[in-house]
Tab-separated table of C-alpha atoms and ligand atoms in Angstrom:
chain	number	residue	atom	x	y	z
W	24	UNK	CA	-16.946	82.045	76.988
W	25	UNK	CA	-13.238	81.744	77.035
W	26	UNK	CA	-13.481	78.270	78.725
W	27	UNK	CA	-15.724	77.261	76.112
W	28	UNK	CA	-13.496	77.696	72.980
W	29	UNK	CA	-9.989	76.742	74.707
W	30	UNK	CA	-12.091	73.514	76.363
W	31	UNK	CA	-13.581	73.419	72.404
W	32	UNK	CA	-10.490	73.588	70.582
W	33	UNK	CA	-8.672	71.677	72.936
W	34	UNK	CA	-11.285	68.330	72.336
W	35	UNK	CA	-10.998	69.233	68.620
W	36	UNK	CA	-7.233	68.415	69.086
W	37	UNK	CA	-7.957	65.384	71.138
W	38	UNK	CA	-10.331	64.295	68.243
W	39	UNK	CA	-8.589	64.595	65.747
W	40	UNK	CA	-5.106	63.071	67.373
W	41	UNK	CA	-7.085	60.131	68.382
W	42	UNK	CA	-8.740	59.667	65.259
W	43	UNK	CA	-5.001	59.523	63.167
W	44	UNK	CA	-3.728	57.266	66.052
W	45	UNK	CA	-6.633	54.565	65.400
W	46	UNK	CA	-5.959	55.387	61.594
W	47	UNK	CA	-2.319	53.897	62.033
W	48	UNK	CA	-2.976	51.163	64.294
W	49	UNK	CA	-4.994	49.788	61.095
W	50	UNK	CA	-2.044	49.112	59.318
W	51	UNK	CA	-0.663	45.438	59.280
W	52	UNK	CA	1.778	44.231	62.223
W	53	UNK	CA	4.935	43.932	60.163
W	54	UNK	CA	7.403	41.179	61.799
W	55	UNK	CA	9.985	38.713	61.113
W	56	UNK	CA	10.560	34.764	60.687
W	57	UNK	CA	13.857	33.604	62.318
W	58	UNK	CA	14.363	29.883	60.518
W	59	UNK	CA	18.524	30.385	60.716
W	60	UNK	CA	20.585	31.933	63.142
W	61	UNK	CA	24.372	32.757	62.801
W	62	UNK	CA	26.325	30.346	65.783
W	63	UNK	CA	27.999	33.645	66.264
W	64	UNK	CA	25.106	35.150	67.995
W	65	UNK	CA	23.273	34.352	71.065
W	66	UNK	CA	19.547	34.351	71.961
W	67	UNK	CA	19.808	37.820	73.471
W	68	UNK	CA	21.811	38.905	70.592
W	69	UNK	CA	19.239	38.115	68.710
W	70	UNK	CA	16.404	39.237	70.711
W	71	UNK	CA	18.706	42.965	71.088
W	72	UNK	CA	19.028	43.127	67.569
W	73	UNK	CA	15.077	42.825	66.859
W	74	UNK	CA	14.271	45.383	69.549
W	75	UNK	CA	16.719	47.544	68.087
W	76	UNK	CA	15.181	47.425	65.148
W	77	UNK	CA	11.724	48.165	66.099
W	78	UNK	CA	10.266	44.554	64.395
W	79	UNK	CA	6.494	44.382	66.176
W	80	UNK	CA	6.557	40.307	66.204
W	81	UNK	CA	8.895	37.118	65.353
W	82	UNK	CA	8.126	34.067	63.976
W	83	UNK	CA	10.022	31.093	65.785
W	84	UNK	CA	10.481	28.065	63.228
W	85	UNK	CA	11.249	25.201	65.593
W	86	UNK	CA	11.628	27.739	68.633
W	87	UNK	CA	14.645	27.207	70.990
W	88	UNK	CA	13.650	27.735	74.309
W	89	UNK	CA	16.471	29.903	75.003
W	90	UNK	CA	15.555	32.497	72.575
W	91	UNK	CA	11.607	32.354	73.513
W	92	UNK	CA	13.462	33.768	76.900
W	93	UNK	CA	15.271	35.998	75.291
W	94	UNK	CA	12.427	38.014	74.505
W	95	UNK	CA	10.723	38.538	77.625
W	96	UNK	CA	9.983	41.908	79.051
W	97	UNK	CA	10.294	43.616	75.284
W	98	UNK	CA	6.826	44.489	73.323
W	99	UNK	CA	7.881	41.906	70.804
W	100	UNK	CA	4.778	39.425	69.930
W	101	UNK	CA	5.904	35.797	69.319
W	102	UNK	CA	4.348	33.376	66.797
W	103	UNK	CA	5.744	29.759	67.676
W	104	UNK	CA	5.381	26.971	65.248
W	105	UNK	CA	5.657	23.274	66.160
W	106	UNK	CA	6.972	21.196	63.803
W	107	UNK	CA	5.349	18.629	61.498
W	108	UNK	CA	7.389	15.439	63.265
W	109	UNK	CA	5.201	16.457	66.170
W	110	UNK	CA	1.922	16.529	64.823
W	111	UNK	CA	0.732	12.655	65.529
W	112	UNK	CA	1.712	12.710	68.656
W	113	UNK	CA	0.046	15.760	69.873
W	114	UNK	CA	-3.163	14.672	68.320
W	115	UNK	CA	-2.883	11.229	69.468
W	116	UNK	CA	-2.460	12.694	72.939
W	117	UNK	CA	-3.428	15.698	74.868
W	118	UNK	CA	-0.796	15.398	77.585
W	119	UNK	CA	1.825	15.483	75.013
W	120	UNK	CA	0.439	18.842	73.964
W	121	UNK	CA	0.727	20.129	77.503
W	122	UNK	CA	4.141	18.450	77.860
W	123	UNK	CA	4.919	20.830	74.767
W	124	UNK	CA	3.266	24.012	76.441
W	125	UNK	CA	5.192	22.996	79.532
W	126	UNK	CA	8.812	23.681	77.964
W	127	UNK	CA	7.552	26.219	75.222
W	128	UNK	CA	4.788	28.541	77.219
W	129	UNK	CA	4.452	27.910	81.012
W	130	UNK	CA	8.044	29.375	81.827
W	131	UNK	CA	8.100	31.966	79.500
W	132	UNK	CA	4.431	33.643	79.470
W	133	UNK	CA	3.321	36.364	79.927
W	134	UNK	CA	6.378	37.757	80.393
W	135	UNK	CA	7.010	36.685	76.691
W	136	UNK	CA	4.743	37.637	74.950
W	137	UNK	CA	3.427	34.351	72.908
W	138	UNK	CA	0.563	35.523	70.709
W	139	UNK	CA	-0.061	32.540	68.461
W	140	UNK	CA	1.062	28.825	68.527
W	141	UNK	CA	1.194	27.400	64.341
W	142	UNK	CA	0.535	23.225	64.938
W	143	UNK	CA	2.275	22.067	61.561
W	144	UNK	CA	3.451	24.476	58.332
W	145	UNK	CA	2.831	23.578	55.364
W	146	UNK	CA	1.488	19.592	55.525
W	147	UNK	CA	0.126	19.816	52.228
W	148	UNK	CA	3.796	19.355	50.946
W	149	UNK	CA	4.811	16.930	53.642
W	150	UNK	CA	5.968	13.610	52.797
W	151	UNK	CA	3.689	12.170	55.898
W	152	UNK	CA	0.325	12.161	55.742
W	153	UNK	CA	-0.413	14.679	58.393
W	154	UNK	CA	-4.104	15.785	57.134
W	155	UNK	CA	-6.147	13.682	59.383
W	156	UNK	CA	-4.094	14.242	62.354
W	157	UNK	CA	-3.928	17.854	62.361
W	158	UNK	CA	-7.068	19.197	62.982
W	159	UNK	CA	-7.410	16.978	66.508
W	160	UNK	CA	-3.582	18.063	66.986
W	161	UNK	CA	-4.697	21.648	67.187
W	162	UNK	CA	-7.712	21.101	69.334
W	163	UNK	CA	-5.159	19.227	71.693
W	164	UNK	CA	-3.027	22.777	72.093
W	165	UNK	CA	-6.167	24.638	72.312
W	166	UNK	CA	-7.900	22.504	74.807
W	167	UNK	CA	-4.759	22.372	76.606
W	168	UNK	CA	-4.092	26.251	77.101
W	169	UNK	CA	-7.168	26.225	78.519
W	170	UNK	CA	-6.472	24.395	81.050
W	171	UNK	CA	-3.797	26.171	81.637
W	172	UNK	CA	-5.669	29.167	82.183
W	173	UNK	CA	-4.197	30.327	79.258
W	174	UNK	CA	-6.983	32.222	76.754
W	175	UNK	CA	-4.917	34.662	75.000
W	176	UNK	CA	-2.743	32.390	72.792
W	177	UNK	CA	-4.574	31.736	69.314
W	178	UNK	CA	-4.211	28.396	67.668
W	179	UNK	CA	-3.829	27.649	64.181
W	180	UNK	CA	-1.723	25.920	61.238
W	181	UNK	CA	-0.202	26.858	58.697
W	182	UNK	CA	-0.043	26.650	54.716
W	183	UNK	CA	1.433	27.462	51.491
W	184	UNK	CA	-0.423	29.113	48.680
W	185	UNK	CA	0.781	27.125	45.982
W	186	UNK	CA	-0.593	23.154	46.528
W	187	UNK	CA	-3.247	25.038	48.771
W	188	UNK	CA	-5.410	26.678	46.019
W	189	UNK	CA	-6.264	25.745	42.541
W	190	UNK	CA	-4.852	28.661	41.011
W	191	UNK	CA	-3.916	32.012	41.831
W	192	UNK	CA	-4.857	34.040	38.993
W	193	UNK	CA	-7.548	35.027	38.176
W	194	UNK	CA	-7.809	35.818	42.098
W	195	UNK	CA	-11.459	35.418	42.137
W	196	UNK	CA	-11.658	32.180	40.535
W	197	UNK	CA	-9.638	30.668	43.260
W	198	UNK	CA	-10.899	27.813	45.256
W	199	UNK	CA	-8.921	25.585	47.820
W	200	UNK	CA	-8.230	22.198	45.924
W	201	UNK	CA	-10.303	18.754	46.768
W	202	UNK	CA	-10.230	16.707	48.512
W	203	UNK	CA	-8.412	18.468	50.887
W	204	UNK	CA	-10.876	21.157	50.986
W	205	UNK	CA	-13.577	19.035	52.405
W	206	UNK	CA	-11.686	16.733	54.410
W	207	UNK	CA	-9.357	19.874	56.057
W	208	UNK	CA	-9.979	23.117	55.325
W	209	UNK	CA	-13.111	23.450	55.961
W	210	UNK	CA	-13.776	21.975	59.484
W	211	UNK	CA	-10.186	24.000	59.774
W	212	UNK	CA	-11.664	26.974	59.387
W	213	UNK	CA	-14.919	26.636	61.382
W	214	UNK	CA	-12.354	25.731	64.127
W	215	UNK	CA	-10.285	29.304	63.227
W	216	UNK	CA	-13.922	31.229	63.418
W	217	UNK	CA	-15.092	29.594	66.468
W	218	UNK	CA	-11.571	30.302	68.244
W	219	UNK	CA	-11.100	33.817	67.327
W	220	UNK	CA	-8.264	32.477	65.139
W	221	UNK	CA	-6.418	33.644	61.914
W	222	UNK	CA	-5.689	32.019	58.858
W	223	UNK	CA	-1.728	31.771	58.349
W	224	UNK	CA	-0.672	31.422	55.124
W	225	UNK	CA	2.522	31.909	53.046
W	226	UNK	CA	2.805	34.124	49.950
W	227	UNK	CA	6.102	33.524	47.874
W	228	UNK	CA	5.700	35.867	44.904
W	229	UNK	CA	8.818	34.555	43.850
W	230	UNK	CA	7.870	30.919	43.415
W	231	UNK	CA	5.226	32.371	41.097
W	232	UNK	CA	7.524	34.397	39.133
W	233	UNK	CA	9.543	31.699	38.513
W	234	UNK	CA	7.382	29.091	37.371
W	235	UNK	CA	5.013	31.553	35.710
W	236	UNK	CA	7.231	33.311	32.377
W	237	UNK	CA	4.242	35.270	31.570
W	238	UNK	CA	4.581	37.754	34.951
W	239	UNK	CA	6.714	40.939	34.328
W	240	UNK	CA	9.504	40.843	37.007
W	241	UNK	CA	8.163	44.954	37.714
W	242	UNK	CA	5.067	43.687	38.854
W	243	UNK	CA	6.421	40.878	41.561
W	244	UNK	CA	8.520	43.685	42.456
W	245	UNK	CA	5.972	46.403	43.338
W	246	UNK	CA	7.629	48.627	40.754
W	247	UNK	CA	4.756	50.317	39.181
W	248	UNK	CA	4.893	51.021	35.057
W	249	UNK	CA	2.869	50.866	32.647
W	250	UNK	CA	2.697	47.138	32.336
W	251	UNK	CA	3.176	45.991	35.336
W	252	UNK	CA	-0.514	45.652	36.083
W	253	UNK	CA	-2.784	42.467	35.570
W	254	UNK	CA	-6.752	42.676	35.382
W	255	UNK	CA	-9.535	40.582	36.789
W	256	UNK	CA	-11.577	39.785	34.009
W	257	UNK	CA	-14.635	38.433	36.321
W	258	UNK	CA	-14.331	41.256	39.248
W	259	UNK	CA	-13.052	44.153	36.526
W	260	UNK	CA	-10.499	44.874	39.598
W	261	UNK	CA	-6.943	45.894	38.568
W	262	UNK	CA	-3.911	44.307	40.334
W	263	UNK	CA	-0.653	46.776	41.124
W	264	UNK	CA	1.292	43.806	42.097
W	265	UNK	CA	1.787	39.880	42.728
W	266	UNK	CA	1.174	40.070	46.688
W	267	UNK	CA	-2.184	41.409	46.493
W	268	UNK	CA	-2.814	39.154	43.544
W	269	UNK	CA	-1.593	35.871	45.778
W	270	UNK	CA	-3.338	37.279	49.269
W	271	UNK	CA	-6.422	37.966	47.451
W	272	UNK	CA	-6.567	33.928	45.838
W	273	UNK	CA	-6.450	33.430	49.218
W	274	UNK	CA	-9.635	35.846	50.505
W	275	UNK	CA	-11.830	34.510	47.744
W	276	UNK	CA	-11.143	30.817	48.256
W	277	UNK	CA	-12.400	31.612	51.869
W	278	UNK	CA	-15.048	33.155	50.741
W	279	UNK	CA	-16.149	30.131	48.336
W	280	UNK	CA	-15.918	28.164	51.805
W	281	UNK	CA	-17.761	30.799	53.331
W	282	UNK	CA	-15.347	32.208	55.871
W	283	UNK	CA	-14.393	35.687	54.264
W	284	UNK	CA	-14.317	36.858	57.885
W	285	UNK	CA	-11.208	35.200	59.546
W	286	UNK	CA	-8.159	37.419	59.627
W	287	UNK	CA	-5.639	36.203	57.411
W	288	UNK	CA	-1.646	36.639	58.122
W	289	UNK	CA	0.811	35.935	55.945
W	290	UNK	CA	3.547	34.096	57.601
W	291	UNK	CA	6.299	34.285	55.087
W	292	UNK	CA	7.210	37.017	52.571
W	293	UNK	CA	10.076	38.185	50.550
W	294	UNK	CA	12.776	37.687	47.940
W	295	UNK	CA	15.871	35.398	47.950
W	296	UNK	CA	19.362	37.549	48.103
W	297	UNK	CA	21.190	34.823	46.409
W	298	UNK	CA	20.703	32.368	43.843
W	299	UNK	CA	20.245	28.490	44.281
W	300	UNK	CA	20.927	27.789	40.099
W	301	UNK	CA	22.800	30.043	38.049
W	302	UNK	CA	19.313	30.264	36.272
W	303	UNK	CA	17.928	32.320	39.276
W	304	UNK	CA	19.217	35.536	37.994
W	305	UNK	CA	16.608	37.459	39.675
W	306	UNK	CA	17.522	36.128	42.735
W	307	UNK	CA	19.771	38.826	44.393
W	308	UNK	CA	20.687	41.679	46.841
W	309	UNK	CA	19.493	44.634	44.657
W	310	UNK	CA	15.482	43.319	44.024
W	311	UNK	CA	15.501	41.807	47.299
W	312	UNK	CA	15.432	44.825	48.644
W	313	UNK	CA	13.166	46.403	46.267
W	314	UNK	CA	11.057	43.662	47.178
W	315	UNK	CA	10.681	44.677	50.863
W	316	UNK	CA	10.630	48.543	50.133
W	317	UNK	CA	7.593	47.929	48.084
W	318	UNK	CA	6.285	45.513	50.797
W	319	UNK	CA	6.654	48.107	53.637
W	320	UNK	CA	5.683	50.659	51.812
W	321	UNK	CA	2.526	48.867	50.649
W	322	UNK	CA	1.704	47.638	53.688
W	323	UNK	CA	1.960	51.083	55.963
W	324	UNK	CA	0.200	52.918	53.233
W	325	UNK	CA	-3.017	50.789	54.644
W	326	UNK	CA	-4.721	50.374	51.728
W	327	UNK	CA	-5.118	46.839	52.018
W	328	UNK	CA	-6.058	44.728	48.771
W	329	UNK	CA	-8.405	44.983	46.327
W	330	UNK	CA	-10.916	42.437	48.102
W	331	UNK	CA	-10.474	43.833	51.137
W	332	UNK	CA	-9.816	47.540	52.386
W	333	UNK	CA	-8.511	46.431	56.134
W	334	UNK	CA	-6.197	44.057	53.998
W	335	UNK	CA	-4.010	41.302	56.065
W	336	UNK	CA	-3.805	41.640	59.640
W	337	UNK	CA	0.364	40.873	59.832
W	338	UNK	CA	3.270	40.014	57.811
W	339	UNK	CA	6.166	38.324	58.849
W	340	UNK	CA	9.235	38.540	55.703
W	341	UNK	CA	11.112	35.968	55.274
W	342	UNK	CA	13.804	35.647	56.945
W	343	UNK	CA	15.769	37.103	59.722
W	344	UNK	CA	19.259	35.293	58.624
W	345	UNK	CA	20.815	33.349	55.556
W	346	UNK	CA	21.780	29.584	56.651
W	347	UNK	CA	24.738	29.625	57.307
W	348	UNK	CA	27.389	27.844	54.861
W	349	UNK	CA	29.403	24.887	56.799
W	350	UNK	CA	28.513	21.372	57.125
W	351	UNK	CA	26.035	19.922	54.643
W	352	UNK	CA	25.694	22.917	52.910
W	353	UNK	CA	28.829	24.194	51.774
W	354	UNK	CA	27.514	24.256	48.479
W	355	UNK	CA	28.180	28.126	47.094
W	356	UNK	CA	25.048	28.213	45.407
W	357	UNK	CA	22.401	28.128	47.911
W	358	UNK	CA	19.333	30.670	47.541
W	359	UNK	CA	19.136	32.984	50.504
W	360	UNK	CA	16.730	35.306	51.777
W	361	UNK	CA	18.380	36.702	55.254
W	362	UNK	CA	17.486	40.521	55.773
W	363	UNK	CA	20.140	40.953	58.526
W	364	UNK	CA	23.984	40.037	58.596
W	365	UNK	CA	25.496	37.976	60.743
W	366	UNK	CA	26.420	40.849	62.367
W	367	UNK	CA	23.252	41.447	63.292
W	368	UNK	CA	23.032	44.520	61.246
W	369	UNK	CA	20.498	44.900	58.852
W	370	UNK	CA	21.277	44.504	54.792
W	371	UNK	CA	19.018	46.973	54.446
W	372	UNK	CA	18.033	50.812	54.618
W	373	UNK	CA	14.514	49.691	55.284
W	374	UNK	CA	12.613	51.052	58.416
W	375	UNK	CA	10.949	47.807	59.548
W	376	UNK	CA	8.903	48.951	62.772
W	377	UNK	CA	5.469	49.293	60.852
W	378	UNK	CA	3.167	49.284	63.698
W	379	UNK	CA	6.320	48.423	67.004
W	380	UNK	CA	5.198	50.159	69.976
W	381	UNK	CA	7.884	53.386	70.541
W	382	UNK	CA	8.257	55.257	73.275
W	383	UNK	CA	7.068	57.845	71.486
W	384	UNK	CA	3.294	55.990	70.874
W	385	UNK	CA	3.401	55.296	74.845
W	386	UNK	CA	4.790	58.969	75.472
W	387	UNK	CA	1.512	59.699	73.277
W	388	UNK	CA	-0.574	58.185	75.710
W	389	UNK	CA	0.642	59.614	78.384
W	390	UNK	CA	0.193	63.586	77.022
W	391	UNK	CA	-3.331	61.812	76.143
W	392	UNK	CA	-3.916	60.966	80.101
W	393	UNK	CA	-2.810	63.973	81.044
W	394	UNK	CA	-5.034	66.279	78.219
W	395	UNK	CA	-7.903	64.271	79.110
W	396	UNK	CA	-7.760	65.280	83.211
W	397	UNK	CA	-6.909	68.479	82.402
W	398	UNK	CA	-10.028	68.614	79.945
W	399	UNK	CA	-11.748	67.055	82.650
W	400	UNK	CA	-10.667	69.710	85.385
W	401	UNK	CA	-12.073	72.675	83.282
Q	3	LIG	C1	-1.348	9.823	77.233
Q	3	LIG	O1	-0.038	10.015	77.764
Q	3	LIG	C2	0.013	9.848	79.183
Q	3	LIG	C3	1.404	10.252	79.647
Q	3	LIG	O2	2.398	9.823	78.755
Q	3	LIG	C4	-0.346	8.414	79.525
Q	3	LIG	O3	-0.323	8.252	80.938
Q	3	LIG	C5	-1.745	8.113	78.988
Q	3	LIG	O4	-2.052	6.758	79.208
Q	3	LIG	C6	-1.836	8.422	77.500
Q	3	LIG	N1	-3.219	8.299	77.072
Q	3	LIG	C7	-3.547	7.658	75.961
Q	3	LIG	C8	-5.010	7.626	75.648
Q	3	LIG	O5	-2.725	7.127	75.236
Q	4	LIG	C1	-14.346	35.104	70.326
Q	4	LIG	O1	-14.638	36.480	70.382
Q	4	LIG	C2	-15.957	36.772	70.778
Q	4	LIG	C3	-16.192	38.255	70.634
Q	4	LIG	O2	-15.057	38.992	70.947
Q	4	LIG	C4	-16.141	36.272	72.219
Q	4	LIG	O3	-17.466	36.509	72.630
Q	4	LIG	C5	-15.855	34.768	72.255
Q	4	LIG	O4	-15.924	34.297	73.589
Q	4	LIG	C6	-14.486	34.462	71.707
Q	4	LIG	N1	-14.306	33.032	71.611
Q	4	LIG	C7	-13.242	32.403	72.083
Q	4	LIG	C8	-13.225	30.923	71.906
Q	4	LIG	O5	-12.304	32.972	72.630
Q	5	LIG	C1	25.460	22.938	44.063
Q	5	LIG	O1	24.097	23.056	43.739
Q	5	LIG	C2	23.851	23.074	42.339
Q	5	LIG	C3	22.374	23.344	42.142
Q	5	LIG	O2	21.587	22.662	43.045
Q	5	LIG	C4	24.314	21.752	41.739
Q	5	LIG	O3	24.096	21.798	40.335
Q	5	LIG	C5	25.790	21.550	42.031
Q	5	LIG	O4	26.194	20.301	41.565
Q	5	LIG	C6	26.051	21.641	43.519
Q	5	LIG	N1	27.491	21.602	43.780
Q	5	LIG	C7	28.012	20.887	44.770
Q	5	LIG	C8	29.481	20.972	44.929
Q	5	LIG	O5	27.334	20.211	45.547
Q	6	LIG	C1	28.356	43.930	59.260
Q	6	LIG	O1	28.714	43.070	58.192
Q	6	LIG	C2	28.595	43.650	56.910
Q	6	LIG	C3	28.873	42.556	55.866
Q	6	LIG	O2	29.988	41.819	56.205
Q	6	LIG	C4	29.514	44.845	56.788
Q	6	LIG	O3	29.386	45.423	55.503
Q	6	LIG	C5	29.141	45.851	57.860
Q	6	LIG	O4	30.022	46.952	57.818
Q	6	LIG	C6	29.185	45.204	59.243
Q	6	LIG	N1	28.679	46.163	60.201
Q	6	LIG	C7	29.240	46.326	61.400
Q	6	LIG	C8	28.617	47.365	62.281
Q	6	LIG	O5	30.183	45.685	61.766
């Protein structure tokens, strides 16, 4: 009898310790886009500073070989974009896609640990017309890991909200815009459901705020008050703040197209430091960082959005560094939106290591191992 209630209470512990650990692991990954880098600081400063700071995954704009090596052996999870000036000739050739892989993947993987290859960002706003090219440009990557062996690495593209949809608000009157809808995004996404893919899209509250007078800065802000709420007249759902409002445009212009299902993962989030016009007095230090607070805090609480309770499945904030001031841009009014100094220090009080993988989560497992053999051996 006494083997029964310390064997019971012991699984009751193991229950309900793995039942909060699957709770948290349904919160968003939370990572980071590095665009700019200081010259001060090398790839494996870089790649230090990032572990140090417990960010889950990076975003490589352009990605510099050196620094996909710099992360090797660390737990951080790389998203790698390839640039727009690339796009023909990838889909006009499928060896140029593996000449790509070649110098961006084969050395590195899976000792880096690539997660997700972006063909193209934003195309919609390119000045080339990329449309027609870059649905064969991803099938080219795709087909290409494959032969590779390689089955792990997702594919996709991605986009901006604002040319992407028709309009944001009300969310569930948004629709992706024609013709683009039929000519792209659709056979896009039956590509992104067939591959196990996500849809990668960024959400730039602030671009909305400033072209849009009639949002209350509180509510792009995640400050909650009184006003800083906005209603969907044809759902009757009440929106907290601008981010849910923008990612859920997104979920129901999916949803028109009938892919509701695909994970979505917002590639670029957050608020500029600095101003590019004296106009863009909201542009600075002190809401950038209530920005992100709200953000993280948002996105750990796991409540997702209003149109959907498992919400997005990552978030990368925008950016790791300012550009740096020097050649070409020495202009002192340049909007900025680094998190970190060049110093590698963050601006920041912020804890950004939403769902990283501690020692402490592994040490976890281990006590886990060990409960369940001794569970085992009574
Ligand atoms: C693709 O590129 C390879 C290597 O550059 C070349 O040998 C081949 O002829 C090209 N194929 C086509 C269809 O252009
Ligand atoms: C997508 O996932 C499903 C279920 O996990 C699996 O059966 C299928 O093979 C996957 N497809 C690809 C292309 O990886
Ligand atoms: C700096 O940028 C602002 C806004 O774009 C512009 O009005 C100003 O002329 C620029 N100054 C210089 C020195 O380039
Ligand atoms: C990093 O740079 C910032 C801004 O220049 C400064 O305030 C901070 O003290 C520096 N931190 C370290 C550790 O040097």
């Amino acid at each position: 009898m006494a083997f029964f209630s310390l064997n019971f209470s012991l699984l009751l512990f193991l229950l309900t310790t793995i039942t909060s650990f699957s709770l948290t692991t349904s919160t968003p990954t939370i990572g980071v886009t590095i665009q700019h880098h200081p010259s001060s600081a090398t790839p494996e400063h870089i790649a230090a500073a990032v572990n140090r700071h417990r960010i889950a995954a990076v975003r490589l704009i352009d990605p510099d070989p050196n620094l996909i090596r710099a992360f090797s052996y660390s737990s951080v999870s790389l998203l790698l974009c390839i640039p727009n000036t690339l796009v023909h000739s990838l889909a006009a050739n499928r060896s140029n896609a593996a000449v790509w892989l070649y110098t961006h993947v084969v050395p590195f993987y899976p000792r880096a640990k690539i997660s997700a290859i972006s063909v193209g960002s934003d195309i919609l706003s390119s000045s080339d017309d990329l449309a027609d090219a870059l649905l064969p440009a991803i099938r080219n990557i795709h087909v290409a890991l494959h032969e590779l062996g390689i089955r792990r690495i997702s594919v996709s593209s991605t986009f901006s909200l604002i040319p992407l949809i028709t309009s944001a608000f009300p969310p569930s009157s948004a629709e992706f815009g024609e013709p683009v809808n039929d000519h792209l995004i659709r056979p896009l996404l039956d590509f992104l459901e067939e591959a196990n893919s996500s849809f990668l899209v960024n959400i730039h509250p602030y671009d909305l705020y400033r072209l849009n007078h009639e949002i209350v800065l509180g509510y792009a802000l995640f400050q909650k008050s009184r006003y800083s709420f906005v209603d969907d007249p044809t759902t009757g759902v009440r929106y907290q703040n601008l981010f849910d409002t923008m990612v859920d445009a997104v979920l129901s212009a999916m949803a028109v197209a009938g892919h509701e299902n695909i994970p979505v993962v917002v590639t670029e989030t957050g608020w500029p430091n600095s101003p590019a016009t004296l106009e863009e007095n909201n542009a600075n230090q002190v809401f950038a960082e209530m920005y992100l607070r709200g953000l993280l805090k948002h996105l750990k609480s796991g409540v997702g959005t209003p149109l959907k309770k498992e919400g997005v499945s990552g978030v990368y904030i925008y950016e790791l560094f300012d550009k740096e001031r020097g050649q070409g841009n020495s202009n002192a009014s340049l909007r900025q939106w680094g998190i970190f100094y060049p110093n590698l220090t963050s601006k920041y009080d912020l804890d950004y290591s939403g769902s990283y993988r501690t020692a402490e989560s592994n040490g976890f497992l281990k006590i886990l191992a060990v409960s369940l053999v001794v569970l085992a051996l009574l």
